[in-house]
Amino acid sequence: MKAIQLTGYGKISENIRLSEIDKPSIKKDEVLVETFAAGVNPLDNKVASGKLKRLTKTPLPITMGHDVSGNVVAVGADVNEFKIGDEVYGYTHMQGAFAEFVAVKANLLSLKPKNTSFEEAASFPLVSLTAAQVLKRGNLKAGDKILIHAGSGGVGSLAIQLAKARGAFVYTTTSTQNVEWVKALGADRVIDYKTENYKTIVKDADMVLDTLGNQYTVDAFDVIKKGGKVISLVGPVDEETAKRMKLNTVANLFLSWKRRKVTAQIKRKSAYYSLLLMRGNKNQLKETAELVEAGSIKPKVDKVFPLQEALQALTYVAKGRTKGKVVIKMK
Ligand SMILES: NC(=O)c1ccc[n+]([C@@H]2O[C@H](COP(=O)([O-])OP(=O)(O)OC[C@H]3O[C@@H](n4cnc5c(N)ncnc54)[C@H](OP(=O)(O)O)[C@@H]3O)[C@@H](O)[C@H]2O)c1
């Protein structure tokens, strides 16, 4: 089968190739999916850069891609919830989606929403899981005020819709050209970061979803109420997560130094701070599929590329200007 493989870490254009490899075999708890479409995420570029190689620990070459939609063509002996022919979508966890077939753990898949194309379905597993997990961790309730940074991005565009489905008041940031597009997603106050300063507009928010990092993580505490919450996807590792990582003293001291400004802000605002690392979850995928079928969430696809143009798709995503999601179409 055809697959986009990563052969080395560093500059992506020098390290990916379209290969002919064997179809994957499946374990007892897995399903073989014939891939119709695969979503592209900033994570794919981070994997290719080598920044995450300590976490992924997979020997190269690896088949890239985390988001998939397609048809079930084989099921493992322990899998009861899917049968051959089911149309599914999901998050592959250990990559493999940029290929004609991918083996996925059944507990990382759900039936595809009936009212979406395969390209639309492949566009949102990772970002919808991320957004759902952030809102759950922050216990976002009806009437709460949330600031979602980068509303036109993959995570932001889903998070706005999920937060509105929970009845929250949503502030979001984007650039001038995307303001109307983001308003159409349902955000209550769209802040054009080219002409407005969100810090003078957002006051006493219950929660911030930080998708941008660095100074944005530190400044998020300036716009929350006392006791509010900042949940980051890219900020420094929080104390709880660091404890779970069971690191040595030097690594712990380094992480504590990296989060020193955030620590000062947490104290000043008696705030909750957490770095969220998303995980696959079939129940959340099923819930999101139901919201899509009910019309409460609309997946947003920016561009679609054929498999042989995976490098162009990844390069486009790396520029950080996508409006919604980028998808690779297999069929
Ligand atoms: N920890 C986790 O588990 C996890 C999960 C998912 C994602 N992430 C990370 O979260 C980040 C966001 O992911 P994503 O998929 O949403 O990225 P993305 O789709 O590539 O985001 C692109 C969007 O960011 C907007 N943007 C860029 N700079 C901005 C600024 N200063 N203010 C407001 N908007 C800005 C752009 O809008 P304009 O063109 O209008 O500027 C564009 O629409 C990435 O670093 C990703 O790796 C982490």
Coordinates of N, CA and C and ligand atoms in Angstrom, one line a residue, residues 42 46 126 130 150 152-156 173-175 178 193 211-212 216 233-234 276-278 320-322, ligand 1:
P42 N -0.8 20.4 13.5 CA 0.5 20.9 13.8 C 1.3 19.8 14.5
K46 N 5.4 18.7 14.5 CA 6.2 18.6 15.7 C 6.9 17.2 15.7
L126 N -8.7 14.8 16.4 CA -7.8 15.3 17.4 C -8.2 16.7 18.0
T130 N -9.4 17.4 21.8 CA -8.7 18.4 22.6 C -9.7 19.4 23.2
A150 N -7.0 32.1 19.1 CA -6.9 31.5 17.8 C -8.2 30.8 17.4
S152 N -9.8 30.9 14.7 CA -9.9 30.4 13.3 C -9.0 29.1 13.1
G153 N -8.3 28.7 14.2 CA -7.5 27.5 14.0 C -8.3 26.2 14.2
G154 N -7.6 25.1 14.0 CA -8.3 23.8 14.1 C -8.9 23.6 15.5
V155 N -8.2 23.8 16.6 CA -8.7 23.6 17.9 C -9.8 24.7 18.2
G156 N -9.4 26.0 17.9 CA -10.2 27.1 18.2 C -11.6 27.0 17.6
T173 N -10.0 35.3 19.7 CA -9.1 36.2 19.0 C -8.8 35.6 17.6
T174 N -8.7 36.5 16.6 CA -8.3 36.1 15.3 C -7.9 37.4 14.5
S175 N -7.4 37.2 13.3 CA -6.9 38.4 12.5 C -8.1 39.0 11.7
N178 N -10.3 37.0 9.2 CA -11.1 35.9 9.6 C -12.2 36.2 10.6
Y193 N -7.1 40.7 16.6 CA -5.9 41.1 17.3 C -5.0 42.0 16.5
T211 N -4.0 28.5 23.2 CA -3.5 27.7 22.1 C -2.2 28.3 21.6
L212 N -1.7 29.4 22.2 CA -0.6 30.2 21.6 C 0.7 30.1 22.4
Y216 N 1.4 34.6 25.9 CA -0.1 34.5 26.0 C -0.5 33.7 27.2
L233 N -2.5 24.4 25.9 CA -2.1 23.3 25.0 C -0.6 23.3 24.8
V234 N 0.0 24.5 25.0 CA 1.4 24.7 24.6 C 2.2 25.4 25.6
L276 N -2.8 20.7 29.1 CA -3.6 19.5 28.7 C -2.9 18.8 27.6
L277 N -2.7 17.5 27.8 CA -2.2 16.7 26.7 C -3.3 15.8 26.3
M278 N -3.9 16.0 25.1 CA -5.1 15.3 24.7 C -4.8 13.8 24.6
G320 N 0.9 28.1 10.0 CA 0.0 28.6 11.2 C -1.1 29.5 10.8
R321 N -1.5 29.5 9.5 CA -2.5 30.4 9.1 C -3.8 29.7 8.6
T322 N -3.9 28.4 8.9 CA -5.1 27.7 8.4 C -6.4 28.2 9.0
Ligands
LIG1 N1 -1.5 19.7 24.1 C1 -2.3 19.1 23.2 O1 -2.8 18.0 23.4 C2 -2.6 19.8 21.9 C3 -3.7 19.4 21.1 C4 -4.0 20.0 19.9 C5 -3.2 21.1 19.5 N2 -2.1 21.5 20.3 C6 -1.3 22.6 19.9 O2 -2.1 23.8 20.0 C7 -1.7 24.7 19.0 C8 -2.9 25.1 18.2 O3 -3.4 24.0 17.4 P1 -4.3 24.3 16.2 O4 -4.5 22.9 15.5 O5 -5.5 25.0 16.5 O6 -3.4 25.2 15.2 P2 -3.7 25.8 13.8 O7 -4.9 25.3 13.3 O8 -2.4 25.7 13.0 O9 -3.8 27.4 14.2 C9 -3.8 28.3 13.1 C10 -4.6 29.5 13.5 O10 -3.9 30.2 14.5 C11 -4.3 31.6 14.4 N3 -3.3 32.5 15.1 C12 -2.0 32.5 14.8 N4 -1.4 33.5 15.6 C13 -2.5 34.0 16.3 C14 -2.5 35.1 17.3 N5 -1.5 35.7 17.7 N6 -3.8 35.4 17.8 C15 -4.9 34.7 17.4 N7 -4.9 33.8 16.5 C16 -3.7 33.4 16.0 C17 -4.3 31.8 12.9 O11 -5.3 32.8 12.6 P3 -4.8 34.1 11.8 O12 -4.3 33.6 10.5 O13 -6.1 34.9 11.8 O14 -3.7 34.7 12.6 C18 -4.8 30.4 12.4 O15 -6.2 30.4 12.0 C19 -0.6 24.0 18.2 O16 0.6 24.4 18.7 C20 -0.8 22.6 18.5 O17 0.3 21.8 18.3 C21 -1.8 20.8 21.4

